[in-house]
CSV table of C-alpha atoms in Angstrom, one decimal:
chain,number,residue,atom,x,y,z
Q,1,MET,CA,98.4,75.1,121.4
Q,2,THR,CA,94.7,75.7,121.9
Q,3,ALA,CA,95.1,75.1,125.7
Q,4,LEU,CA,97.8,77.8,125.7
Q,5,GLN,CA,95.6,80.2,123.9
Q,6,ALA,CA,92.7,79.5,126.3
Q,7,LEU,CA,95.0,80.1,129.2
Q,8,THR,CA,96.2,83.4,127.7
Q,9,SER,CA,92.7,84.6,127.1
Q,10,TYR,CA,91.6,83.4,130.6
Q,11,GLY,CA,94.5,85.2,132.1
Q,12,VAL,CA,93.6,88.4,130.4
Q,13,GLY,CA,90.0,88.0,131.5
Q,14,ILE,CA,91.0,87.5,135.1
Q,15,SER,CA,93.3,90.6,135.2
Q,16,SER,CA,90.6,92.9,133.8
Q,17,PHE,CA,88.1,91.5,136.4
Q,18,VAL,CA,90.5,92.2,139.2
Q,19,THR,CA,91.1,95.8,138.3
Q,20,SER,CA,87.3,96.6,138.4
Q,21,PRO,CA,85.7,94.1,140.7
Q,22,ARG,CA,82.3,95.7,141.3
Q,23,VAL,CA,82.3,99.1,139.7
Q,24,ARG,CA,81.1,99.2,136.2
Q,25,PRO,CA,83.6,100.9,133.9
Q,26,HIS,CA,82.6,104.5,133.1
Q,27,HIS,CA,83.9,104.4,129.5
Q,28,ARG,CA,82.3,102.2,126.9
Q,29,ARG,CA,84.5,99.7,125.1
Q,30,VAL,CA,84.5,100.2,121.3
Q,31,ILE,CA,83.6,96.9,119.6
Q,32,LEU,CA,86.1,96.4,116.8
Q,33,ALA,CA,85.1,94.8,113.6
Q,34,LYS,CA,88.1,92.6,113.7
Q,35,VAL,CA,89.5,91.1,116.8
Q,36,GLU,CA,92.8,92.7,117.8
Q,37,PRO,CA,95.8,90.5,118.6
Q,38,SER,CA,96.6,90.1,122.3
Q,39,ASP,CA,99.1,92.5,123.9
Q,40,LYS,CA,101.2,89.6,125.0
Q,41,SER,CA,101.6,88.3,121.4
Q,42,VAL,CA,102.3,91.8,120.1
Q,43,GLU,CA,105.1,92.2,122.7
Q,44,ILE,CA,106.5,88.8,121.8
Q,45,MET,CA,106.6,89.6,118.1
Q,46,ARG,CA,107.9,93.0,118.7
Q,47,LYS,CA,110.9,91.6,120.7
Q,48,PHE,CA,111.4,88.9,118.1
Q,49,SER,CA,111.4,91.5,115.3
Q,50,GLU,CA,114.0,93.7,117.0
Q,51,GLN,CA,116.2,90.7,117.8
Q,52,TYR,CA,116.0,89.2,114.3
Q,53,ALA,CA,116.6,92.6,112.7
Q,54,ARG,CA,119.8,92.9,114.8
Q,55,LYS,CA,120.9,89.4,114.0
Q,56,SER,CA,120.3,89.6,110.3
Q,57,GLY,CA,121.6,93.1,109.8
Q,58,THR,CA,118.4,94.4,108.5
Q,59,TYR,CA,116.4,97.5,109.3
Q,60,PHE,CA,112.8,98.5,109.8
Q,61,CYS,CA,110.9,100.5,107.2
Q,62,VAL,CA,111.2,104.3,107.2
Q,63,ASP,CA,107.4,104.3,107.7
Q,64,LYS,CA,107.1,102.6,111.1
Q,65,GLY,CA,103.4,102.1,110.3
Q,66,VAL,CA,104.2,99.3,108.0
Q,67,THR,CA,106.4,97.7,110.6
Q,68,SER,CA,103.7,98.1,113.2
Q,69,VAL,CA,101.0,96.6,111.0
Q,70,VAL,CA,103.1,93.5,110.1
Q,71,ILE,CA,104.1,92.9,113.8
Q,72,LYS,CA,100.4,93.0,114.7
Q,73,GLY,CA,99.6,90.6,111.8
Q,74,LEU,CA,102.2,88.2,113.1
Q,75,ALA,CA,100.8,88.5,116.6
Q,76,ASP,CA,97.3,87.9,115.2
Q,77,HIS,CA,98.4,84.6,113.5
Q,78,LYS,CA,100.3,83.6,116.6
Q,79,ASP,CA,97.1,83.9,118.6
Q,80,SER,CA,94.9,82.2,116.1
Q,81,LEU,CA,97.2,79.5,114.7
Q,82,GLY,CA,99.9,79.2,117.3
Q,83,ALA,CA,102.6,80.2,114.9
Q,84,PRO,CA,103.5,83.6,113.4
Q,85,LEU,CA,102.4,82.9,109.8
Q,86,CYS,CA,103.4,85.6,107.3
Q,87,PRO,CA,100.5,88.2,107.2
Q,88,CYS,CA,101.3,89.3,103.7
Q,89,ARG,CA,100.2,86.2,101.9
Q,90,HIS,CA,96.9,84.4,101.2
Q,91,TYR,CA,96.7,80.8,102.1
Q,92,ASP,CA,94.4,77.9,101.1
Q,93,ASP,CA,94.7,76.3,104.5
Q,94,LYS,CA,96.3,78.5,107.2
Q,95,ALA,CA,96.5,75.8,109.8
Q,96,ALA,CA,98.3,73.4,107.4
Q,97,GLU,CA,100.7,76.2,106.4
Q,98,ALA,CA,101.5,77.0,110.0
Q,99,GLY,CA,102.2,73.4,110.6
Q,100,GLN,CA,104.4,73.1,107.5
Q,101,GLY,CA,106.5,76.0,108.5
Q,102,PHE,CA,107.7,77.5,105.2
Q,103,TRP,CA,105.9,80.8,105.8
Q,104,ASN,CA,106.4,81.0,109.5
Q,105,CYS,CA,108.3,84.2,110.3
Q,106,PRO,CA,111.2,84.2,109.7
Q,107,CYS,CA,110.1,82.6,106.5
Q,108,VAL,CA,112.4,80.5,104.3
Q,109,PRO,CA,113.0,83.3,101.7
Q,110,MET,CA,114.1,85.6,104.5
Q,111,ARG,CA,116.3,83.1,106.1
Q,112,GLU,CA,118.0,82.1,102.8
Q,113,ARG,CA,118.0,85.4,100.9
Q,114,LYS,CA,117.0,88.1,103.3
Q,115,GLU,CA,113.9,88.7,101.2
Q,116,CYS,CA,111.0,90.0,103.3
Q,117,HIS,CA,108.1,91.0,101.0
Q,118,CYS,CA,106.2,92.3,104.1
Q,119,MET,CA,108.8,95.0,104.3
Q,120,LEU,CA,109.4,94.1,108.0
Q,121,PHE,CA,113.1,93.3,107.6
Q,122,LEU,CA,114.8,95.4,104.9
Q,123,THR,CA,118.4,95.2,103.8
Q,124,PRO,CA,120.3,98.5,104.0
Q,125,ASP,CA,120.4,98.9,100.2
Q,126,ASN,CA,116.6,98.9,100.1
Q,127,ASP,CA,115.1,102.3,99.3
Q,128,PHE,CA,112.5,101.9,102.0
Q,129,ALA,CA,115.0,100.9,104.7
Q,130,GLY,CA,115.3,103.2,107.7
Q,131,GLN,CA,118.1,103.5,110.2
Q,132,GLU,CA,116.4,101.8,113.1
Q,133,GLN,CA,116.3,98.3,114.3
Q,134,THR,CA,114.1,99.0,117.3
Q,135,ILE,CA,110.4,99.8,117.7
Q,136,SER,CA,108.5,100.5,120.9
Q,137,LEU,CA,105.1,99.1,121.9
Q,138,GLU,CA,103.9,102.7,122.1
Q,139,GLU,CA,104.9,103.3,118.4
Q,140,ILE,CA,103.0,100.2,117.4
Q,141,LYS,CA,99.9,101.2,119.3
Q,142,VAL,CA,100.0,104.8,117.9
Q,143,ALA,CA,100.5,103.6,114.3
Q,144,THR,CA,97.7,101.1,114.4
Q,145,ALA,CA,95.3,103.1,116.6
Q,146,ASN,CA,92.7,103.7,113.9
Q,147,MET,CA,92.6,100.2,112.5
K,1,MET,CA,113.5,91.0,88.8
K,2,ASN,CA,111.6,88.3,90.8
K,3,SER,CA,108.1,89.2,91.8
K,4,SER,CA,109.1,88.8,95.5
K,5,ASN,CA,111.8,91.4,95.0
K,6,SER,CA,109.8,93.7,92.8
K,7,SER,CA,108.5,95.6,95.8
K,8,THR,CA,111.9,96.4,97.1
K,9,ASN,CA,114.3,97.2,94.2
K,10,PHE,CA,113.1,100.4,92.7
K,11,LEU,CA,113.3,104.1,93.2
K,12,PRO,CA,109.9,105.7,93.6
K,13,PRO,CA,109.7,108.4,91.0
K,14,PRO,CA,109.2,111.9,92.2
K,15,PRO,CA,105.5,112.8,92.1
K,16,PRO,CA,104.4,115.4,89.5
K,17,LEU,CA,104.2,118.9,90.9
K,18,SER,CA,100.4,118.9,90.8
K,19,LEU,CA,100.3,115.9,92.9
K,20,SER,CA,102.8,117.0,95.5
K,21,LEU,CA,100.3,119.0,97.5
K,22,PHE,CA,97.9,116.1,97.4
K,23,LYS,CA,100.6,113.8,98.5
K,24,LEU,CA,101.1,116.1,101.5
K,25,GLY,CA,97.5,115.6,102.3
K,26,ILE,CA,97.9,111.8,102.0
K,27,MET,CA,101.0,111.9,104.3
K,28,LEU,CA,99.1,113.9,106.8
K,29,SER,CA,96.2,111.5,106.6
K,30,VAL,CA,98.3,108.3,107.0
K,31,PRO,CA,96.4,107.5,110.2
K,32,SER,CA,93.2,107.9,108.3
K,33,ILE,CA,94.4,105.4,105.7
K,34,PHE,CA,94.9,103.0,108.6
K,35,SER,CA,91.4,103.8,109.6
K,36,SER,CA,89.9,102.5,106.4
K,37,ARG,CA,88.0,99.9,108.5
K,38,ALA,CA,86.7,102.4,111.1
K,39,PRO,CA,82.9,102.7,111.5
K,40,PRO,CA,81.5,105.4,109.3
K,41,SER,CA,80.6,107.8,112.1
K,42,PRO,CA,82.3,111.2,111.4
K,43,PRO,CA,80.3,113.7,109.4
K,44,PRO,CA,81.6,114.6,106.0
K,45,LEU,CA,83.8,117.7,105.9
K,46,SER,CA,82.0,120.8,104.7
K,47,LEU,CA,82.9,124.4,104.7
K,48,SER,CA,79.7,125.3,106.5
K,49,ASN,CA,81.1,123.6,109.6
K,50,PHE,CA,83.9,126.1,109.9
K,51,PRO,CA,83.7,129.5,111.5
K,52,PHE,CA,83.4,131.9,108.7
K,53,LYS,CA,81.9,134.4,111.1
K,54,THR,CA,85.1,134.3,113.2
K,55,HIS,CA,87.1,135.1,110.1
K,56,ASN,CA,84.9,138.0,109.2
K,57,ARG,CA,85.2,139.4,112.6
K,58,ASN,CA,89.0,139.3,112.3
K,59,LEU,CA,88.8,141.3,109.1
K,60,LEU,CA,87.7,144.2,111.1
K,61,PHE,CA,90.9,144.4,113.0
K,62,PRO,CA,93.4,145.3,110.2
K,63,THR,CA,91.4,148.4,109.3
K,64,THR,CA,91.7,149.8,112.8
K,65,THR,CA,95.2,148.7,113.8
K,66,THR,CA,97.4,149.0,110.8
K,67,ARG,CA,97.2,152.8,110.7
K,68,PRO,CA,100.5,154.0,112.1
K,69,SER,CA,100.3,156.3,115.0
K,70,LEU,CA,102.8,157.6,117.6
K,71,LEU,CA,100.2,157.2,120.3
K,72,SER,CA,99.1,153.7,119.5
K,73,ALA,CA,100.7,150.8,121.3
K,74,PRO,CA,103.5,149.2,119.4
K,75,ILE,CA,102.1,146.5,117.2
K,76,SER,CA,103.8,143.9,115.2
K,77,PRO,CA,104.2,144.9,111.6
K,78,SER,CA,102.2,142.0,110.3
K,79,LEU,CA,99.2,140.5,112.0
K,80,PRO,CA,99.3,136.8,112.9
K,81,ARG,CA,97.8,134.9,110.0
K,82,LYS,CA,94.4,133.6,110.7
K,83,LEU,CA,93.5,130.4,109.1
K,84,LEU,CA,90.3,130.3,107.0
K,85,CYS,CA,89.4,127.1,108.6
K,86,ARG,CA,90.9,124.7,111.1
K,87,PRO,CA,93.1,122.2,109.3
K,88,PRO,CA,91.2,118.9,109.2
K,89,SER,CA,92.4,116.4,111.8
K,90,ALA,CA,93.7,113.2,110.3
K,91,LYS,CA,90.8,111.2,111.5
K,92,TYR,CA,88.3,113.0,109.3
K,93,VAL,CA,90.2,113.6,106.2
K,94,ARG,CA,89.2,111.4,103.2
K,95,GLU,CA,86.3,109.9,104.9
K,96,ASP,CA,85.0,109.0,101.5
K,97,TYR,CA,87.8,107.0,100.0
K,98,LEU,CA,87.7,106.8,96.2
K,99,VAL,CA,88.8,103.2,96.2
K,100,LYS,CA,85.8,101.2,97.5
K,101,LYS,CA,85.9,97.9,99.2
K,102,LEU,CA,83.6,95.4,97.3
K,103,SER,CA,82.4,91.9,98.0
K,104,ALA,CA,83.3,89.1,95.7
K,105,LYS,CA,79.8,89.1,94.1
K,106,GLU,CA,80.0,92.8,93.3
K,107,VAL,CA,83.4,92.4,91.7
K,108,GLN,CA,82.3,89.5,89.6
K,109,GLU,CA,79.3,91.5,88.4
K,110,LEU,CA,81.7,94.3,87.5
K,111,VAL,CA,84.0,92.0,85.6
K,112,LYS,CA,81.1,90.3,83.7
K,113,GLY,CA,79.3,93.6,83.0
K,114,GLU,CA,80.1,96.1,80.3
K,115,ARG,CA,82.7,98.7,80.9
K,116,ASN,CA,84.6,101.2,78.9
K,117,VAL,CA,87.3,101.9,81.4
K,118,PRO,CA,90.0,99.5,82.9
K,119,LEU,CA,89.2,97.8,86.1
K,120,ILE,CA,91.8,97.5,88.8
K,121,ILE,CA,91.2,95.1,91.7
K,122,ASP,CA,93.4,95.3,94.8
K,123,PHE,CA,93.5,92.2,96.9
K,124,TYR,CA,94.7,93.0,100.4
K,125,ALA,CA,94.6,91.9,104.0
K,126,THR,CA,94.1,93.8,107.2
K,127,TRP,CA,97.5,93.2,108.7
K,128,CYS,CA,99.6,93.3,105.5
K,129,GLY,CA,102.0,96.3,105.8
K,130,PRO,CA,102.7,96.9,102.1
K,131,CYS,CA,99.0,96.7,101.3
K,132,ILE,CA,98.6,100.0,103.3
K,133,LEU,CA,101.3,101.7,101.1
K,134,MET,CA,99.6,100.3,98.0
K,135,ALA,CA,96.2,101.6,99.2
K,136,GLN,CA,97.8,105.1,99.4
K,137,GLU,CA,99.2,104.8,95.9
K,138,LEU,CA,95.8,103.6,94.6
K,139,GLU,CA,94.0,106.5,96.1
K,140,MET,CA,96.4,108.9,94.4
K,141,LEU,CA,95.8,107.0,91.1
K,142,ALA,CA,92.1,107.2,91.6
K,143,VAL,CA,92.3,111.0,91.9
K,144,GLU,CA,94.5,111.2,88.9
K,145,TYR,CA,92.4,109.0,86.6
K,146,GLU,CA,89.0,110.0,88.0
K,147,SER,CA,86.5,108.3,85.8
K,148,ASN,CA,89.0,106.9,83.4
K,149,ALA,CA,89.7,103.9,85.5
K,150,LEU,CA,87.7,102.0,88.1
K,151,ILE,CA,89.7,100.9,91.2
K,152,VAL,CA,88.3,98.6,93.8
K,153,LYS,CA,89.6,96.6,96.7
K,154,VAL,CA,88.8,93.2,98.1
K,155,ASP,CA,89.7,92.0,101.6
K,156,THR,CA,91.1,88.5,101.2
K,157,ASP,CA,90.2,87.6,104.8
K,158,ASP,CA,86.6,88.3,104.1
K,159,GLU,CA,86.4,86.8,100.5
K,160,TYR,CA,88.5,83.7,101.1
K,161,GLU,CA,87.0,81.6,98.3
K,162,PHE,CA,87.2,84.4,95.7
K,163,ALA,CA,90.8,85.1,96.5
K,164,ARG,CA,91.6,81.4,96.2
K,165,ASP,CA,89.8,81.2,92.9
K,166,MET,CA,91.7,84.1,91.6
K,167,GLN,CA,95.0,82.4,92.6
K,168,VAL,CA,96.0,85.2,95.0
K,169,ARG,CA,99.2,84.3,96.9
K,170,GLY,CA,101.4,87.2,97.8
K,171,LEU,CA,99.8,90.4,99.0
K,172,PRO,CA,99.1,92.9,97.8
K,173,THR,CA,98.0,91.5,94.4
K,174,LEU,CA,96.7,93.8,91.7
K,175,TYR,CA,94.6,92.7,88.7
K,176,PHE,CA,94.4,95.0,85.8
K,177,ILE,CA,91.4,94.1,83.7
K,178,SER,CA,90.9,95.8,80.3
K,179,PRO,CA,87.5,96.9,79.1
K,180,ASP,CA,88.3,94.9,75.9
K,181,PRO,CA,87.2,91.3,76.6
K,182,ASN,CA,89.8,90.0,74.1
K,183,LYS,CA,92.8,91.4,76.1
K,184,GLU,CA,94.2,89.3,78.8
K,185,ALA,CA,94.2,90.5,82.4
K,186,ILE,CA,97.5,91.6,84.0
K,187,ARG,CA,98.4,90.6,87.5
K,188,THR,CA,101.1,92.0,89.7
K,189,GLU,CA,102.2,90.8,93.1
K,190,GLY,CA,103.8,92.9,95.8
K,191,LEU,CA,104.2,96.7,96.1
K,192,ILE,CA,104.8,98.3,92.7
K,193,PRO,CA,105.7,101.9,91.9
K,194,ILE,CA,102.8,104.1,90.9
K,195,GLN,CA,104.5,104.8,87.6
K,196,MET,CA,104.4,101.2,86.7
K,197,MET,CA,100.6,101.2,87.4
K,198,ARG,CA,100.2,104.2,85.1
K,199,ASP,CA,102.2,102.5,82.4
K,200,ILE,CA,100.1,99.4,82.6
K,201,ILE,CA,96.8,101.4,82.5
K,202,ASP,CA,98.0,103.7,79.6
K,203,ASN,CA,99.8,101.2,77.5
K,204,GLN,CA,98.4,97.8,78.1
K,205,MET,CA,94.7,98.5,78.6
């Protein structure tokens, strides 16, 4: 798992190096307080969320900001732990929990009872449920731009 | 109702009329709520930043152009409204959040110290979606209660041990701590409606 993560980060590093080989970038990168999840993981979790919403007959929140934040949280855990651990819980030992699997998305409460307390997958009778089962990468980026 | 379902099986009550305008402000500033972790760079909003002079200049126009005259060029019956000030962009609204983020040590001192108002602690995480909605509700509550309640938030990713000691599991978790040391603290897990929070503060504290 760590080798895969290293490969991913190395791949990202190489691509950015190729685009600007000798010229220094004119714009300064803003240093974020918290490390953002990689674009690749965000895309993977976005596709997973759309697919699982379709499969389970659930819908995204009316406020796509909530959906975006949770997808990024899943991507962040996927990067750091190798598995998309639920971002809306606090754990004593994240690595152990990721290995155990109960709270890996889709978590057991979701699989068994369609209960998603992250408000990522909402049953149609839920007051916060929207009409959509899709979300674009652009929507995710815009909603989480200021984080 | 299980705690895991509590966030999802309720009808949010309509906000009181006095809050509806404020809620609009909150809705407009959702991106700024997201930016609660942004570096504190933008200057605070102040009316002195806005062009009063421009507005005064515009006041001159109505006196010269509203007088009807056959010779004057046809003008629209009402002048386009000029805004007193530019509406604040979402980034700069609510730069000073009422709900402050505290460290574990600061919270512990608050709990141990003497208070005469209830203390509400919001345990959240950066990438927890419902925590963002809860933060908006708590901001509204902070405005409503002003100095009659003290609301603070703790990042569970930063204060790992403190969250573990407080037995935080699902996020967001709220602790309502009464100023009366004999009363027990109340703990809620998941997104709860603002009315429930008001009931707890008014009746249980």
